mmCIF file of C-alpha atoms in Angstrom:
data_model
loop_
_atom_site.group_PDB
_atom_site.id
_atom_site.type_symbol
_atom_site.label_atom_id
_atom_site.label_comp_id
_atom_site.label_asym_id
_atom_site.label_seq_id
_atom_site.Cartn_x
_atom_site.Cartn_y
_atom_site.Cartn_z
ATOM 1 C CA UNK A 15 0.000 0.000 0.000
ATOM 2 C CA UNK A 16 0.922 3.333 -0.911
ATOM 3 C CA UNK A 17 2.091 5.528 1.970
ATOM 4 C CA UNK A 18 2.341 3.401 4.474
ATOM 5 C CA UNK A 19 5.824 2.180 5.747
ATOM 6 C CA UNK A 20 6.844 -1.387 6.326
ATOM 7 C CA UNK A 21 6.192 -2.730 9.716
ATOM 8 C CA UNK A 22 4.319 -0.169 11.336
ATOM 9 C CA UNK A 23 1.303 -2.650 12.016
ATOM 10 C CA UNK A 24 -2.240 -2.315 10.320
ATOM 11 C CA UNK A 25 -3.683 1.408 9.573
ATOM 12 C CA UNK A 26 -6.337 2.996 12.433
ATOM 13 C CA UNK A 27 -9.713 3.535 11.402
ATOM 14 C CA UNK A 28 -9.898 7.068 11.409
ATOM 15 C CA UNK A 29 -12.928 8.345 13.718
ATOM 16 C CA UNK A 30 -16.329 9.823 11.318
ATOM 17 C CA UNK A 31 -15.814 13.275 10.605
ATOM 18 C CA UNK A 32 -17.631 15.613 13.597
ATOM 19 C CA UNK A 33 -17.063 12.657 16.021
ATOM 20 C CA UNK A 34 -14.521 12.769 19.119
ATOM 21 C CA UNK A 35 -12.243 10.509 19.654
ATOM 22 C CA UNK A 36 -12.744 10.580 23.882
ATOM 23 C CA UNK A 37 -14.454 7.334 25.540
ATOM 24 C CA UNK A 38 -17.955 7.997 26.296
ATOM 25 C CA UNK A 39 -18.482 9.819 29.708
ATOM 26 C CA UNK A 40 -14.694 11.523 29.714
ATOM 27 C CA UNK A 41 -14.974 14.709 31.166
ATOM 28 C CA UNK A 42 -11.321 16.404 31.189
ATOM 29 C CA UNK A 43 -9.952 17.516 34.344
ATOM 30 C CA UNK A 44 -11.446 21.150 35.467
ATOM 31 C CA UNK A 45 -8.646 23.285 36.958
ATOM 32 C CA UNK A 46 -9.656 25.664 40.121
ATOM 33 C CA UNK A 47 -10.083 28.881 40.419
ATOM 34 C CA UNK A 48 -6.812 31.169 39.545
ATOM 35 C CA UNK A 49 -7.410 33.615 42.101
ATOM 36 C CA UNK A 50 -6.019 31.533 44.693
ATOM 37 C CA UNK A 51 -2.575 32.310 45.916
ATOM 38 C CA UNK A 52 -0.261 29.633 45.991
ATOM 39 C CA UNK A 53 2.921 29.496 48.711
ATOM 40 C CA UNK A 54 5.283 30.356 45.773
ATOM 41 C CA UNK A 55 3.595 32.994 44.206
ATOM 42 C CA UNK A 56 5.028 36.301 44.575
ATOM 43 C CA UNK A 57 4.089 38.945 46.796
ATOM 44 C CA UNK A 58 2.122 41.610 44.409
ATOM 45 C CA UNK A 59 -0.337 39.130 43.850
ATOM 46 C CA UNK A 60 -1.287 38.289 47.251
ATOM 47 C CA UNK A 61 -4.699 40.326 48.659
ATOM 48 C CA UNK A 62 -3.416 43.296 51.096
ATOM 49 C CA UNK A 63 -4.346 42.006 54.478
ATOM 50 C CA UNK A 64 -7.423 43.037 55.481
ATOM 51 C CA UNK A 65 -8.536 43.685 52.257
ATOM 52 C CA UNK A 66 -10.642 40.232 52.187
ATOM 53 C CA UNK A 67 -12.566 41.461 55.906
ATOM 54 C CA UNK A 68 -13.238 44.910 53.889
ATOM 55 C CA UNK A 69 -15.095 43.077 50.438
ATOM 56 C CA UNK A 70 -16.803 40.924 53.018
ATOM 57 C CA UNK A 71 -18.035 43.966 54.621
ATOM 58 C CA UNK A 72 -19.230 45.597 51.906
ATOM 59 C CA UNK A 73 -20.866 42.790 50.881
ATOM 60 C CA UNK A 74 -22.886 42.391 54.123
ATOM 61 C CA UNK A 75 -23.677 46.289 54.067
ATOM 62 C CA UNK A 76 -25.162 46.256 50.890
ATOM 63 C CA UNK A 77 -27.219 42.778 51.630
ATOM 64 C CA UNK A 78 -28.756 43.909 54.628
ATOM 65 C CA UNK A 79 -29.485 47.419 52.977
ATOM 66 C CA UNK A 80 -31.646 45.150 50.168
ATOM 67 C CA UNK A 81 -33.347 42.864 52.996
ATOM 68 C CA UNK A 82 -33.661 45.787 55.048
ATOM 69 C CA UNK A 83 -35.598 47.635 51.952
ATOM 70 C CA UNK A 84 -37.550 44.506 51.023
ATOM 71 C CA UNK A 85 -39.009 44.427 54.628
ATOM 72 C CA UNK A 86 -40.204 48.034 54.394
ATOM 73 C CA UNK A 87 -42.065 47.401 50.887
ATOM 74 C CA UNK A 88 -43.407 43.765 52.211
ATOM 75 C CA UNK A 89 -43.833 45.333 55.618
ATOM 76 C CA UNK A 90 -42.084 42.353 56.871
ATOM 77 C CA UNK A 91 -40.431 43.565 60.215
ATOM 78 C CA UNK A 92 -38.511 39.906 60.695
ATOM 79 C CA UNK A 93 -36.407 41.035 57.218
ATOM 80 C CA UNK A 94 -36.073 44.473 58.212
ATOM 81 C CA UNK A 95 -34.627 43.299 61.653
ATOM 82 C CA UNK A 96 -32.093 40.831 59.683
ATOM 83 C CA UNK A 97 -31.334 43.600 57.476
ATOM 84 C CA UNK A 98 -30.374 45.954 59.966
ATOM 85 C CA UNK A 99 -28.358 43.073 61.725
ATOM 86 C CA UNK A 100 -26.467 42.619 58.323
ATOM 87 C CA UNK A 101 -26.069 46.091 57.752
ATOM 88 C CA UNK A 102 -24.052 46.567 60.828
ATOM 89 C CA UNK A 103 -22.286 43.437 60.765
ATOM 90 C CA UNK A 104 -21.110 44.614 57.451
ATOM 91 C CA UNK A 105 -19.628 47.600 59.350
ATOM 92 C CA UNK A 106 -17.940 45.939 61.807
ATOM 93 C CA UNK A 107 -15.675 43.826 59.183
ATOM 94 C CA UNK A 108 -15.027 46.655 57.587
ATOM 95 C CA UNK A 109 -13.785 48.355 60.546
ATOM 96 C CA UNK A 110 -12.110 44.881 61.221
ATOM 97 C CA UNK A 111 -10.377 45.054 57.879
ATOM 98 C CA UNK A 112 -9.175 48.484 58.414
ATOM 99 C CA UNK A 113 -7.662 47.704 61.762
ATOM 100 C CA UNK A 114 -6.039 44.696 60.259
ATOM 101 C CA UNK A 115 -4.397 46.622 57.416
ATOM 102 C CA UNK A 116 -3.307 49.460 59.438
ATOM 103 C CA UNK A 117 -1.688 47.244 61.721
ATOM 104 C CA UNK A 118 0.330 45.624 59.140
ATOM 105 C CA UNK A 119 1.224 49.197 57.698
ATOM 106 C CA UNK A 120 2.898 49.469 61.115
ATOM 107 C CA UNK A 121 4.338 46.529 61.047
ATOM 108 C CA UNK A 122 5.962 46.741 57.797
ATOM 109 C CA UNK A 123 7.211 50.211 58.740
ATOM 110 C CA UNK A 124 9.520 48.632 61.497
#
């Protein structure tokens, strides 16, 4: 046969065109997220501490300002109780995350 070299074994049926070659049911290997910081990675791409306590914070503020809302529309005074709750436990982190990062600003400077 023409193109085919001497003692390579028989030719592979070459899969239909449009098909995959994978078993059925392979699912390739999902990698995590890449935001994670890894032990060796360098230091400008680490998260300023405190900075994570701060996002966290803002994220509570603004959730308990939308429960906090919803209870006043629904006149719901449970959700506008929990609202209020996450609305200052929002500020407290971000006070938390202030603290933490001006403390390592004093830290570093010594």
């Amino acid at each position: 046969p023409a193109g085919r070299r001497a003692g390579c074994g028989p030719a592979r049926p070459q899969p239909e065109r449009g098909r995959s070659t994978r078993p059925p049911g392979f699912r390739p290997r999902v990698r995590g997220p890449r935001f994670r910081v890894k032990r060796g990675q360098p230091e400008e791409n680490r998260m300023a501490i405190g900075d994570d306590d701060k996002a966290q914070g803002a994220w509570d503020k603004m959730k308990g300002k939308v429960k906090k809302a919803y209870g006043e529309i629904a006149d719901d005074p449970q959700k506008k109780a929990e609202g209020s709750l996450d609305k200052a436990k929002g500020t407290f982190e971000e006070k938390k995350g202030d603290v933490k990062s001006r403390i390592a600003g004093k830290l570093d400077e010594t």
